[in-house]
Every structure is written in structure tokens, then in C-alpha cells.
Short mmCIF file of C-alpha atoms in Angstrom, two decimals:
data_model
loop_
_atom_site.label_atom_id
_atom_site.label_comp_id
_atom_site.label_asym_id
_atom_site.label_seq_id
_atom_site.Cartn_x
_atom_site.Cartn_y
_atom_site.Cartn_z
CA MET A 1083 78.20 105.67 149.50
CA LEU A 1084 81.04 104.21 151.12
CA ARG A 1085 83.10 106.19 153.85
CA SER A 1086 85.99 105.84 155.88
CA ILE A 1087 86.46 107.86 159.09
CA VAL A 1088 89.32 107.96 161.68
CA LEU A 1089 89.07 108.24 165.64
CA GLU A 1090 92.47 109.26 167.31
CA LEU A 1091 92.70 107.90 170.77
CA GLU A 1092 94.80 108.61 174.06
CA GLY A 1093 96.05 105.83 176.14
CA GLU A 1094 98.52 103.37 176.56
CA ARG A 1095 100.73 103.34 173.19
CA ASP A 1096 102.61 100.14 174.03
CA TYR A 1097 99.47 98.16 174.71
CA VAL A 1098 98.34 98.94 171.34
CA ARG A 1099 101.69 98.34 170.18
CA LYS A 1100 101.83 94.59 171.74
CA ASN A 1101 97.92 93.59 171.03
CA PHE A 1102 95.70 93.21 168.16
CA LEU A 1103 92.49 94.60 169.25
CA GLY A 1104 90.41 93.88 166.51
CA TYR A 1105 87.44 91.89 168.04
CA GLN A 1106 87.60 94.40 170.94
CA VAL A 1107 86.94 97.49 168.67
CA TYR A 1108 84.10 95.34 167.04
CA SER A 1109 82.60 94.70 170.44
CA PHE A 1110 82.94 98.43 170.96
CA PHE A 1111 81.02 99.16 167.82
CA ILE A 1112 78.29 97.08 168.21
CA ASN A 1113 77.59 98.56 171.53
CA GLN A 1114 77.73 101.74 169.99
CA LEU A 1115 75.09 100.76 167.71
CA LYS A 1116 73.10 99.66 170.53
CA LYS A 1117 72.80 103.18 172.17
CA ILE A 1118 71.13 104.44 169.22
CA ASP A 1119 68.86 101.26 167.84
CA GLU A 1120 69.15 98.11 169.51
CA GLU A 1121 67.28 96.30 166.65
CA LYS A 1122 69.81 97.25 164.17
CA ALA A 1123 72.65 96.38 166.16
CA THR A 1124 71.29 92.88 167.00
CA HIS A 1125 70.62 92.54 162.93
CA TYR A 1126 74.24 93.50 162.27
CA HIS A 1127 75.62 91.30 165.05
CA GLN A 1128 73.88 88.02 163.48
CA LYS A 1129 76.47 85.38 163.22
CA ASN A 1130 77.34 84.51 159.63
CA LYS A 1131 75.98 87.45 158.36
CA GLN A 1132 77.85 89.72 156.24
CA LYS A 1133 78.10 93.20 158.05
CA PRO A 1134 78.17 96.59 156.38
CA PHE A 1135 81.28 97.77 157.56
CA THR A 1136 85.12 96.80 158.26
CA ILE A 1137 87.59 98.23 161.03
CA THR A 1138 90.97 98.10 162.04
CA SER A 1139 92.71 97.40 165.03
CA PRO A 1140 94.00 100.65 166.80
CA PHE A 1141 97.44 101.09 165.36
CA LEU A 1142 100.14 103.63 165.97
CA LYS A 1143 101.29 106.41 163.63
CA GLU A 1144 104.10 108.72 164.88
CA GLU A 1145 103.10 107.63 168.27
CA ARG A 1146 99.74 108.66 167.92
CA ILE A 1147 96.87 105.89 168.14
CA PHE A 1148 94.22 105.73 165.39
CA ILE A 1149 91.37 103.54 164.25
CA ARG A 1150 89.64 103.55 161.05
CA PHE A 1151 86.34 102.67 160.48
CA SER A 1152 84.78 102.07 156.88
CA PHE A 1153 81.11 101.94 156.03
CA LEU A 1154 79.41 100.05 153.45
CA ASN A 1155 75.94 101.74 153.84
CA ASP A 1156 74.99 105.18 154.93
CA GLU A 1157 72.42 103.67 157.52
CA VAL A 1158 75.28 101.97 159.66
CA PHE A 1159 77.59 105.34 159.21
CA SER A 1160 74.72 107.36 160.60
CA ILE A 1161 73.96 105.30 163.59
CA PHE A 1162 77.76 104.99 164.68
CA LEU A 1163 78.35 108.78 164.04
CA SER A 1164 75.16 109.41 166.34
CA SER A 1165 76.58 107.41 168.91
CA LEU A 1166 79.79 109.14 169.49
CA PHE A 1167 78.09 112.46 170.33
CA ASN A 1168 79.65 113.67 173.75
CA GLN A 1169 81.36 110.59 174.02
CA LYS A 1170 84.95 111.15 175.57
CA LYS A 1171 86.07 107.58 176.66
CA ILE A 1172 85.76 104.07 175.21
CA ASN A 1173 86.76 100.72 176.51
CA ILE A 1174 88.90 98.28 174.12
CA GLU A 1175 90.01 95.92 176.96
CA LYS A 1176 91.74 99.16 178.46
CA GLU A 1177 90.08 102.56 178.72
CA PHE A 1178 90.86 105.05 176.01
CA SER A 1179 90.12 108.77 175.63
CA ILE A 1180 88.82 110.03 172.33
CA LYS A 1181 91.06 112.83 171.32
CA LYS A 1182 88.95 113.61 168.06
CA VAL A 1183 86.46 112.18 165.27
CA TYR A 1184 88.30 113.01 162.19
CA LEU A 1185 85.35 112.95 159.09
CA THR A 1186 87.79 114.66 156.73
CA PRO A 1187 91.38 114.99 156.27
CA GLU A 1188 93.41 117.45 158.29
CA LYS A 1189 96.61 118.84 157.81
CA ASN A 1190 97.34 118.09 161.47
CA LEU A 1191 97.45 114.15 160.71
CA PRO A 1192 99.80 111.99 159.15
CA LYS A 1193 99.70 111.96 155.54
CA ASN A 1194 98.82 108.03 155.56
CA ILE A 1195 96.06 108.74 157.98
CA GLN A 1196 94.74 111.60 155.82
CA LYS A 1197 94.55 109.30 152.70
CA MET A 1198 92.29 106.78 155.00
CA ILE A 1199 89.63 109.44 155.62
CA LYS A 1200 87.57 109.33 152.23
CA TYR A 1201 84.38 108.41 150.75
CA TYR A 1202 83.55 106.53 147.30
CA PRO A 1203 82.28 107.43 144.76
CA ASN A 1204 83.92 110.71 144.33
CA ASP A 1205 85.29 112.99 141.55
CA GLU A 1206 88.70 111.95 141.86
CA LYS A 1207 89.87 110.38 138.58
CA LEU A 1208 92.00 107.18 138.33
CA ARG A 1209 95.13 108.50 136.79
CA SER A 1210 97.50 105.44 136.74
CA ASP A 1211 96.94 101.71 135.52
CA ARG A 1212 99.05 100.73 138.11
CA LEU A 1213 98.53 100.30 141.52
CA LYS A 1214 100.11 98.93 144.89
CA ILE A 1215 97.96 97.46 147.29
CA ILE A 1216 99.23 97.79 150.77
CA THR A 1217 98.16 95.65 153.94
CA LEU A 1218 97.31 97.34 157.18
CA SER A 1219 96.84 93.89 158.76
CA PRO A 1220 97.12 90.23 157.80
CA ILE A 1221 95.27 88.72 154.70
CA VAL A 1222 93.51 85.71 155.18
CA PHE A 1223 91.30 84.21 152.51
CA LYS A 1224 88.66 81.43 152.88
CA SER A 1225 88.38 79.23 150.12
CA GLY A 1226 86.06 76.38 150.72
CA GLU A 1227 87.40 74.65 153.83
CA ASN A 1228 90.99 75.71 153.14
CA PHE A 1229 92.90 79.16 154.22
CA GLU A 1230 94.79 80.88 151.49
CA ILE A 1231 97.30 83.78 152.26
CA ILE A 1232 98.52 84.71 148.86
CA PRO A 1233 96.09 86.69 147.19
CA THR A 1234 95.17 85.62 143.62
CA VAL A 1235 92.69 87.53 141.27
CA SER A 1236 89.96 85.14 141.60
CA LEU A 1237 90.06 85.22 145.28
CA ILE A 1238 90.16 88.98 145.37
CA LYS A 1239 87.08 89.15 142.86
CA ASN A 1240 85.08 86.10 144.67
CA SER A 1241 85.35 87.84 147.96
CA PHE A 1242 84.15 91.21 146.84
CA LEU A 1243 81.47 90.01 144.69
CA GLN A 1244 80.17 87.56 147.62
CA LYS A 1245 80.22 90.19 150.15
CA GLN A 1246 78.30 92.86 147.92
CA GLN A 1247 75.72 90.15 147.09
CA GLU A 1248 75.36 89.40 151.18
CA ILE A 1249 75.07 93.05 151.89
CA TYR A 1250 73.20 94.82 148.91
CA GLY A 1251 71.59 91.64 147.14
CA LYS A 1252 73.48 92.51 143.99
CA GLU A 1253 76.89 93.67 142.62
CA ILE A 1254 77.10 97.48 142.87
CA PHE A 1255 80.89 98.09 142.44
CA LYS A 1256 82.65 95.97 139.50
CA LEU A 1257 86.15 95.37 139.55
CA PRO A 1258 87.96 96.17 136.24
CA GLU A 1259 90.21 93.29 134.65
CA PHE A 1260 93.41 93.18 136.33
CA VAL A 1261 96.58 91.25 136.81
CA ILE A 1262 98.73 90.59 139.72
CA SER A 1263 102.18 92.08 138.41
CA LYS A 1264 104.35 91.69 141.98
CA ILE A 1265 104.05 90.27 145.00
CA ASN A 1266 106.02 91.87 147.99
CA LEU A 1267 104.18 89.53 151.11
CA LYS A 1268 105.48 87.57 153.89
CA SER A 1269 103.34 85.41 156.51
CA LYS A 1270 102.71 86.68 159.95
CA GLU A 1271 100.92 85.07 162.91
CA VAL A 1272 98.39 87.40 164.49
CA ASP A 1273 96.29 86.56 167.53
CA VAL A 1274 92.31 87.38 167.10
CA ASN A 1275 91.10 86.74 170.65
CA PRO A 1276 88.89 85.20 171.36
CA PHE A 1277 88.99 83.27 167.88
CA GLY A 1278 92.33 82.09 168.06
CA LYS A 1279 95.56 82.70 165.97
CA PHE A 1280 95.63 83.28 162.22
CA ILE A 1281 98.52 83.19 159.68
CA GLY A 1282 98.09 85.97 157.20
CA ALA A 1283 100.15 87.97 154.75
CA VAL A 1284 101.23 91.46 155.25
CA GLY A 1285 103.34 93.51 152.76
CA ASP A 1286 102.19 94.80 149.51
CA PHE A 1287 101.16 93.60 145.89
CA GLU A 1288 100.88 95.35 142.78
CA ILE A 1289 98.34 95.00 140.24
CA LYS A 1290 97.93 96.46 136.62
CA LEU A 1291 94.84 97.12 135.64
CA LYS A 1292 93.42 96.48 131.76
CA GLU A 1293 90.90 99.13 132.15
CA LYS A 1294 90.50 102.47 134.12
CA ASN A 1295 87.78 101.54 136.27
CA PRO A 1296 87.87 103.49 139.67
CA ASP A 1297 85.66 101.12 141.36
CA ILE A 1298 88.90 99.14 142.49
CA PHE A 1299 89.03 101.84 145.23
CA ALA A 1300 85.82 100.38 146.90
CA LEU A 1301 88.50 97.52 147.82
CA GLU A 1302 89.77 99.70 150.69
CA PHE A 1303 86.52 100.04 152.27
CA PHE A 1304 85.49 96.39 151.91
CA GLY A 1305 88.82 95.20 152.77
CA LEU A 1306 90.36 91.61 151.61
CA GLY A 1307 89.61 87.93 152.80
CA MET A 1308 87.88 87.20 156.00
CA LYS A 1309 87.26 88.72 159.55
CA THR A 1310 87.33 92.50 158.09
CA THR A 1311 84.86 93.61 160.60
CA MET A 1312 87.28 92.33 163.20
CA GLY A 1313 90.62 94.05 161.93
CA LEU A 1314 92.11 91.49 159.56
CA GLY A 1315 92.28 92.15 155.54
CA GLN A 1316 92.75 95.95 155.86
CA ILE A 1317 94.31 97.49 152.95
CA MET A 1318 95.25 101.08 151.24
CA ILE A 1319 95.26 101.38 147.66
CA LYS A 1320 98.35 103.70 146.13
CA GLU A 1321 98.49 104.83 142.62
CA MET A 1322 101.88 104.14 140.85
CA ILE A 1323 102.26 107.40 138.57
#
């Protein structure tokens, strides 16, 4: 099962506003896994190995600080959740307090944050064949030796299939046939310290499905393109009714 949860933090909002802390959250995440299972943490931390989770850099919504964690298998979800038991503070370059761990949507959360807390497969039906994919962080695709920032059907499908094959050894979630009908993206530079600066695409784009297969929602958990475990390529999918 795919799951996304949200942590709400308390700390320096201006620091979060000015800095992309994706790698720092990744380091925190791996260190949390080490508390429970050092062998698994080492396994997931291997270089050039696809990892069964994605994260956002800390971000502000209504002047509240949030991080979304998405899990691509139950094992890593269980280990990470266990690591948070009784934990009050975390360090992601600066110290932050954990205000709350949200496993289910709650009414006190901003609506967009409520929509980030989910699992798949679920009982929700796909109502529309028109979807808007909204970026939460810049998207960058690696194609051979080249970097691409404008999404295409083949870049999305190939990235999604490759990640599944590396994590599960097979394709579990099959994307429906679709076309990209509208693109409203612009380029943005982001400093993913210590890896350097990347230019990615931010904004949104619309797709039209040729078949109503809800596996399209799995993309929210996997993200798009490269370095999704370090905050890049994070998205939300909105049905256009």
C-alpha cells in the first residue's frame, strides 16, 4: 500500500521560507530509520538505489510548517512511524519541534494539506478524465546524459516504470493512456545542498485520460523525475470536475 503522512513543525518560518531543505530532511529520515533498524537504513541509503519513499522539503501553508512523507511500501512506513514515538524535536540544519504527526486528515488543517494525507489503493473512484498535476517542488527528469524539465508522456511513464521495477522488481501500478493537454510551467533554480543547483519546472499541467484507471494517483506518492527522496518532483493531482 502507498501512504502519505504529514508532520507539522514549529520553528523558524523565515528559514523554511528561504531555504530548500530536501537533503536535510532526507538525512533526518535515514537517521530515524537507523534508530529502529540500522541494517534497513543502510540498505535504503545505498547510492544509486531506488528508495521506497519520497519527501518534500519543509514548506509553509498559512504560516504553518509542514513536511509530507510518502511511503512506497509498508515496511519503511512502519519503521519510520515507530522512530517518531515520543520524539519531540528534530534537526534539519536547525532545530524544530514536532507539533503533530498527521496520519489522517483533520479539520484544523488547511484544505491542501488535508488532501496530502492519503493512502492508495482506496475506495475513492476516479470521477473525471481531466486532471491537473500541480508541482510542490521543481521537476527535473534525467534522460540519458541530459536533463529535461518539460514533462512528456514518455518521460513520465518511463520514470514511473523504472522506479517500480527497481523497488518491486515488477510493475504494480499501471498508468492509463493519457495526453498532456495544457502546460503552465516556468523554470526555477533550486539549490539542493550539497548536490548543487538544479533548474526544474514549477507550476501545473493538465492531462486527459483515455481510460479512467485510478493508478494515475500513484504518481502523487512516487513523484516525478529525479531526486524525489530529496524533495524534488513533488506533486499533487487534482480532478477537474
